[in-house]
Coordinates of C-alpha atoms in Angstrom, one line a residue:
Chain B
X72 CA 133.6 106.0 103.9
X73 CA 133.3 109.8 103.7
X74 CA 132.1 110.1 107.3
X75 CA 135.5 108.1 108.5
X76 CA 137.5 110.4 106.4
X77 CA 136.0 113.4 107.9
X78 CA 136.2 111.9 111.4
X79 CA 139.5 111.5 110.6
X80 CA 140.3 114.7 109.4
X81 CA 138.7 115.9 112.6
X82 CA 141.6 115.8 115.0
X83 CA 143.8 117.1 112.5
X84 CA 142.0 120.5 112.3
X85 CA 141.3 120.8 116.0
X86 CA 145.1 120.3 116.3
X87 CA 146.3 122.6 113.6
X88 CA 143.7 124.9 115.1
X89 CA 145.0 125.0 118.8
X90 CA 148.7 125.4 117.0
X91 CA 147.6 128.5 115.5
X92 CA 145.3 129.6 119.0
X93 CA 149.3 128.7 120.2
X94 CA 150.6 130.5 118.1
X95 CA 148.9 133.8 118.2
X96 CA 148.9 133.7 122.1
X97 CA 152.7 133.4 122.8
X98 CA 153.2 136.6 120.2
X99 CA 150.5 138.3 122.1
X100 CA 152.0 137.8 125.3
X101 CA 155.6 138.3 123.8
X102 CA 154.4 141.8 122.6
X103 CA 153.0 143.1 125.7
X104 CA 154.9 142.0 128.5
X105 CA 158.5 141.6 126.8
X106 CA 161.9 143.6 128.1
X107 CA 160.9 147.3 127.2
X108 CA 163.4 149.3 125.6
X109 CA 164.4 153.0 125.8
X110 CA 166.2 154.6 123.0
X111 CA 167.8 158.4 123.1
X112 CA 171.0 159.3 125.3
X113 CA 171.5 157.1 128.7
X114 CA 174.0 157.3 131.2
X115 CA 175.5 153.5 132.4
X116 CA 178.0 152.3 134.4
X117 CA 180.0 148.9 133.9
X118 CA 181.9 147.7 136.5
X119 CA 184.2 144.0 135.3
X120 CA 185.4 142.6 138.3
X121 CA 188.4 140.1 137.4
X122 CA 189.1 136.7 139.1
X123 CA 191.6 138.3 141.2
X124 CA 189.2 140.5 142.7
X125 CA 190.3 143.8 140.8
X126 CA 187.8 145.9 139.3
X127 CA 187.8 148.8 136.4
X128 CA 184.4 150.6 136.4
X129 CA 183.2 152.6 132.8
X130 CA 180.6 155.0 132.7
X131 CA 179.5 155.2 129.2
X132 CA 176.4 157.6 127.4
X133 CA 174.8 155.3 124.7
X134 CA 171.7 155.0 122.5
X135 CA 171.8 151.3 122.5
X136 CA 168.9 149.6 123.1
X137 CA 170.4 146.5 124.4
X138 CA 173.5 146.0 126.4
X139 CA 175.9 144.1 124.1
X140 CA 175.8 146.7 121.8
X141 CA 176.6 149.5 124.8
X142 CA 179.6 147.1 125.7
X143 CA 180.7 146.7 122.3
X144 CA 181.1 151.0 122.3
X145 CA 182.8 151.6 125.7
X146 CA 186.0 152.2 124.6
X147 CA 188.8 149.9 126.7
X148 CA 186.3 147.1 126.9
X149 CA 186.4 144.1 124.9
X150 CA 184.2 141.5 125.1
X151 CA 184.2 138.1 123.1
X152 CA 182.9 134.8 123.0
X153 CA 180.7 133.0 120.5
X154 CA 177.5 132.9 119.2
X155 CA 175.1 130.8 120.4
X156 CA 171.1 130.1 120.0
X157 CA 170.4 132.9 122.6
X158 CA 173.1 135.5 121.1
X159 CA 176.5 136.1 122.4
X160 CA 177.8 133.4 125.1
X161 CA 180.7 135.9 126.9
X162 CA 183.8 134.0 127.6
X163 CA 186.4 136.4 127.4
X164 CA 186.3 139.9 129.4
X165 CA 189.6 142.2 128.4
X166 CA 192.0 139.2 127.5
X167 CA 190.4 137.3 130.9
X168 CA 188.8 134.1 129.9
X169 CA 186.8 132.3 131.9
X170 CA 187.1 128.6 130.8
X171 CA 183.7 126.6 132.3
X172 CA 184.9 123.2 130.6
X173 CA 188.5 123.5 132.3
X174 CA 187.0 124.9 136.1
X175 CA 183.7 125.2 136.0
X176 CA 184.4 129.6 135.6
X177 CA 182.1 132.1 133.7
X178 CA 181.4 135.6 133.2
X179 CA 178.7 136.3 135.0
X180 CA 176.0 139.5 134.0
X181 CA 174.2 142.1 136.6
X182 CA 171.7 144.2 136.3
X183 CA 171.3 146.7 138.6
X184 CA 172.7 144.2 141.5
X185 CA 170.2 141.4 140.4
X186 CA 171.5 138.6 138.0
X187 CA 170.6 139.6 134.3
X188 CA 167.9 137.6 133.2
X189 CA 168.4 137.9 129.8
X190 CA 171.4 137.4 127.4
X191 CA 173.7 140.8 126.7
X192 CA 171.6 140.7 123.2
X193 CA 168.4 141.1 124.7
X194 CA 169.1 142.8 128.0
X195 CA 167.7 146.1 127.7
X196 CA 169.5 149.3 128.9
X197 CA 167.7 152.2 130.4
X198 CA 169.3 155.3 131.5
X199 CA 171.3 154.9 135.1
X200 CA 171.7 151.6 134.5
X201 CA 174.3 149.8 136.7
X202 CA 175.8 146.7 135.3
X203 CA 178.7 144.4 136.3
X204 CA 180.9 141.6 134.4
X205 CA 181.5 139.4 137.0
X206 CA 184.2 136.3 136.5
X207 CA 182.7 133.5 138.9
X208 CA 183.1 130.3 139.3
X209 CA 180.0 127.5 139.1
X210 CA 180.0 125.8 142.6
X211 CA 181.5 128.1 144.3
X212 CA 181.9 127.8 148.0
Chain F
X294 CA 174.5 82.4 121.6
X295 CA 174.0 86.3 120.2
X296 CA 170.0 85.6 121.4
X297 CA 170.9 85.3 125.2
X298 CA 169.6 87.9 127.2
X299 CA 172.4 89.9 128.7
X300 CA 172.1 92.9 131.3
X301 CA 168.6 94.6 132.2
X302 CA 167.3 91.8 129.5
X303 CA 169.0 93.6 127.1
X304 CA 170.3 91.5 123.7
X305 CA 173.5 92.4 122.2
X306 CA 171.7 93.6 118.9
X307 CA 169.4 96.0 121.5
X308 CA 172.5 97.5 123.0
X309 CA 174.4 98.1 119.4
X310 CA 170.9 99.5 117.9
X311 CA 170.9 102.1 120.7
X312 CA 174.3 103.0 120.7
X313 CA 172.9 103.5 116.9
X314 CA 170.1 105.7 118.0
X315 CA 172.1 107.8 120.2
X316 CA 174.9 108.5 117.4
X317 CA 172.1 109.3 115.4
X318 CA 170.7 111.9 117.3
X319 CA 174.5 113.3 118.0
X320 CA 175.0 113.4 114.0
X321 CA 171.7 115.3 113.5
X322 CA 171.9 118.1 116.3
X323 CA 175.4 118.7 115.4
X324 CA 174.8 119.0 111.6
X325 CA 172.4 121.6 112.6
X326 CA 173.9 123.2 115.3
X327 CA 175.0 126.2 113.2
X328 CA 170.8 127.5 112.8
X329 CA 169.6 128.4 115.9
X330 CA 166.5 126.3 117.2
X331 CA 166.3 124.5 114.0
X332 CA 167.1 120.7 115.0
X333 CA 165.9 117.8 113.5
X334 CA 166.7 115.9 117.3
X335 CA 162.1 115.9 118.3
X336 CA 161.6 114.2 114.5
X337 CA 164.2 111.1 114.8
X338 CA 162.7 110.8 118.8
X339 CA 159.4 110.7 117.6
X340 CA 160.0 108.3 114.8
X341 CA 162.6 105.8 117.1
X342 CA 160.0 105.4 119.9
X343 CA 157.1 104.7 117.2
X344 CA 159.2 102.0 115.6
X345 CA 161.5 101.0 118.5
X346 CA 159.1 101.6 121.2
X347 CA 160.3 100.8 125.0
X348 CA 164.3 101.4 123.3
X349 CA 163.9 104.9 123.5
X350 CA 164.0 104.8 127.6
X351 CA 167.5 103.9 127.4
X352 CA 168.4 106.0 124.0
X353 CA 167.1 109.4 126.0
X354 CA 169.1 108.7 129.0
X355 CA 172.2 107.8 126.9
X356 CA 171.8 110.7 124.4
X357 CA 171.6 113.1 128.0
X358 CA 174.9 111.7 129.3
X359 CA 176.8 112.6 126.4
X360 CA 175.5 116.1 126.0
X361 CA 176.6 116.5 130.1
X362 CA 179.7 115.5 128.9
X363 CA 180.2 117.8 125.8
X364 CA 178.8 120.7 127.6
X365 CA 178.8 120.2 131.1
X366 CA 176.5 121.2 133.8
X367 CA 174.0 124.0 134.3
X368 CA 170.0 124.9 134.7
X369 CA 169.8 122.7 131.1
X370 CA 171.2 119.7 132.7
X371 CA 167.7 119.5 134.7
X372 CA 165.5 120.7 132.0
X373 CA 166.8 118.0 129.3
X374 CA 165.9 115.2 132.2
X375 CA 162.0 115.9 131.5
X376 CA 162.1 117.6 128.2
X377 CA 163.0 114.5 125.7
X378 CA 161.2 112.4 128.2
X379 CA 158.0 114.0 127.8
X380 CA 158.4 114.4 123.9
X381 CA 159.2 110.7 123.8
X382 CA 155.9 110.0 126.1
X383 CA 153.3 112.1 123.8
X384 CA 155.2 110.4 120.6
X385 CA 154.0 106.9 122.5
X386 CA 150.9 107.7 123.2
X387 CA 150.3 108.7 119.5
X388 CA 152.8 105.9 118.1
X389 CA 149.8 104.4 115.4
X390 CA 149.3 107.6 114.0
X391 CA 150.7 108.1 110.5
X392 CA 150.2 111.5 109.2
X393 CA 152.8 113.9 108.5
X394 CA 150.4 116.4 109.3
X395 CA 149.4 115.6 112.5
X396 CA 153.3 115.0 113.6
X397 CA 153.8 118.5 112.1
X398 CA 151.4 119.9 114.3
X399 CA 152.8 117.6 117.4
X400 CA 156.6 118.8 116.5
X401 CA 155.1 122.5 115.9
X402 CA 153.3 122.6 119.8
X403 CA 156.2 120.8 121.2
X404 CA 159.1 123.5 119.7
X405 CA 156.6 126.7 120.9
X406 CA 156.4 125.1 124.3
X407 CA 159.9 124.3 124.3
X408 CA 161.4 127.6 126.3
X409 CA 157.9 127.1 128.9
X410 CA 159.1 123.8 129.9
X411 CA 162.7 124.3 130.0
X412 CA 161.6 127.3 132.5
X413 CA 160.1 125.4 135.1
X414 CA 163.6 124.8 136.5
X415 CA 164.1 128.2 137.2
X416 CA 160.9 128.0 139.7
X417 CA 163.0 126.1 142.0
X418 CA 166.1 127.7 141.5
X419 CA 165.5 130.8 141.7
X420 CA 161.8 132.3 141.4
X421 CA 158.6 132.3 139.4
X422 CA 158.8 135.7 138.3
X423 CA 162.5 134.4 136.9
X424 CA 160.8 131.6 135.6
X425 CA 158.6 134.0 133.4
X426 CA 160.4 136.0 132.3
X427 CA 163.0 133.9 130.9
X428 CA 160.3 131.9 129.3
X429 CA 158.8 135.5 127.8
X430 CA 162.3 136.5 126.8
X431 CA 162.9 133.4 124.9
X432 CA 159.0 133.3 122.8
X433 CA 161.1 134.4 119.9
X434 CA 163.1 131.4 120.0
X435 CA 159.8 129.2 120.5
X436 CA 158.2 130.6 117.3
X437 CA 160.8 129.9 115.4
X438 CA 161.4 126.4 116.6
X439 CA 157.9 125.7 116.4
X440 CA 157.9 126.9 112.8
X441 CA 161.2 124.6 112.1
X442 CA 159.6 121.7 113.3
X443 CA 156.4 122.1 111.7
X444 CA 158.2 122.6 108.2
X445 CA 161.0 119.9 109.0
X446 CA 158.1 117.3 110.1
X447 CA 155.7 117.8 107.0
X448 CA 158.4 117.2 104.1
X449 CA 160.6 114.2 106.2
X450 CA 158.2 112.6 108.1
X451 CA 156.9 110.1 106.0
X452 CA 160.6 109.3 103.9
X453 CA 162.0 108.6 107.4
X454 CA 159.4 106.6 108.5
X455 CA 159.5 104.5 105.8
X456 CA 162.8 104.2 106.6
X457 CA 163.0 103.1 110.3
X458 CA 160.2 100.9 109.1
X459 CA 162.1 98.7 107.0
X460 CA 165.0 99.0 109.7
X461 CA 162.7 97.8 113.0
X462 CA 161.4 95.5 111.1
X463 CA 165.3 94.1 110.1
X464 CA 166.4 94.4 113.8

């Protein structure tokens, strides 16, 4: 009786045991190879490029270690939209919406010409950053 | 008359428990919706296909369709075609287990791996390097589902199993 409850405790530990072995290995590999930040005074540029093809371009000095917060400063920039599971979904660019229920349109994010891979809350910025706000469509020919 | 089989040997009382199921899984992942990766959605699919067994391959599908149609269409729209597939697969395979534990532990793996799965679109979309770092971007996300699925599993495991018990049993 004793030797079925231990056999059947067994699995149980080996599980909770590779959950831990989990565990520990994501936040090692989160901790050394996540988006580095830089903090102290960097020089960006944010271009928004609007549905009908005009474009305003900011330069903006910020201490921000992530881009929402740099677009959030930049003064004549607004951005809105809501929050969401991986931070701010952008659906609204100075008064521009783009609505991807009603045609399928978004604000898109670069990075230095390359599609940002990370949400504007955890996008880092480093100094001489270019980035653009692009309104596109999904589909797109 | 309500016994005869009807489409894809489906009886009536099938098709109105998984309309059921899939308004179950709506009601629960928009209750939660407002905490971020805390969802109770891998629980209720793990404890449908250990009571309701083969069911759940037309629940999942179901429950997909309507989320296209909330939300529409993007990399997601792939990665929930394998994701509560898979989840439903492993909760099969271990279907005649009955500790909350071990289900914690199942839940926990399945919400740190989550963001790794849900990656694997972006090898074919775009690149592997993408692929990575999305997943790295996201571990934060992981841990804490993994942690909300552990904690969620342990205390409602076994009060919602006895429940679907009497309920499969009924059907």
């Amino acid at each position: 009786m004793n030797n079925t409850k231990q056999s059947n405790k067994k699995p149980l530990i080996i599980g909770a045991a590779i959950l831990v072995v989990l565990i520990a290995v994501f936040g090692t590999v989160y901790f050394f190879f996540r988006p580095k930040t830089v903090s102290g005074e960097k020089s960006i540029s944010v271009e928004v490029v609007y549905n009908t093809g005009a474009s305003t371009v900011y330069s903006h000095n910020t201490d921000a270690e992530y881009l929402r917060q740099a677009l959030e400063e930049i003064e004549g920039l607004t951005i809105e939209g809501e929050e969401s599971e991986y931070g701010l979904y952008v659906k609204t660019v100075n008064g521009v919406t783009a609505d991807y229920e009603k045609d399928g349109a978004y604000w898109a994010f670069y990075t230095n010409g390359e599609y940002s891979q990370n949400g504007i809350d955890s996008e880092p910025v480093h100094d001489n950053d270019s980035f653009s706000i692009k309104y596109e469509k999904a589909n797109a020919e | 008359m309500l016994n005869k089989k009807s489409i894809a040997g489906l009886r009536i009382n099938d098709i109105v428990l998984i309309a059921l199921m899939v308004a179950t899984l709506e009601a629960v992942k928009i209750a939660l919706a407002f905490l971020p990766n805390v969802e109770l959605v891998t629980l209720i699919i793990v404890l449908f296909t250990r009571h309701f067994k083969g069911k759940i391959i037309y629940v999942i599908p179901v429950f997909v369709l309507l989320e296209y149609l909330q939300w529409g269409f993007g990399p997601w729209t792939i990665m929930y075609c394998y994701i509560w597939p898979f989840l439903a697969l492993i909760a099969y395979i271990f279907r005649e287990n009955n500790s909350p534990f071990f289900w914690a532990v199942v839940t926990g793996i399945y919400g740190l791996i989550f963001g790794m799965l849900c990656s694997l679109v972006y090898i074919f979309t775009d690149s592997v390097s993408m692929a990575v770092s999305w997943w790295i971007s996201g571990i934060p996300f992981d841990l804490i589902h993994c942690g909300s699925n552990f904690i969620l599993a342990l205390i409602l495991f076994k009060p919602l199993d006895k429940v679907f018990y009497r309920k499969s049993g009924f059907i």
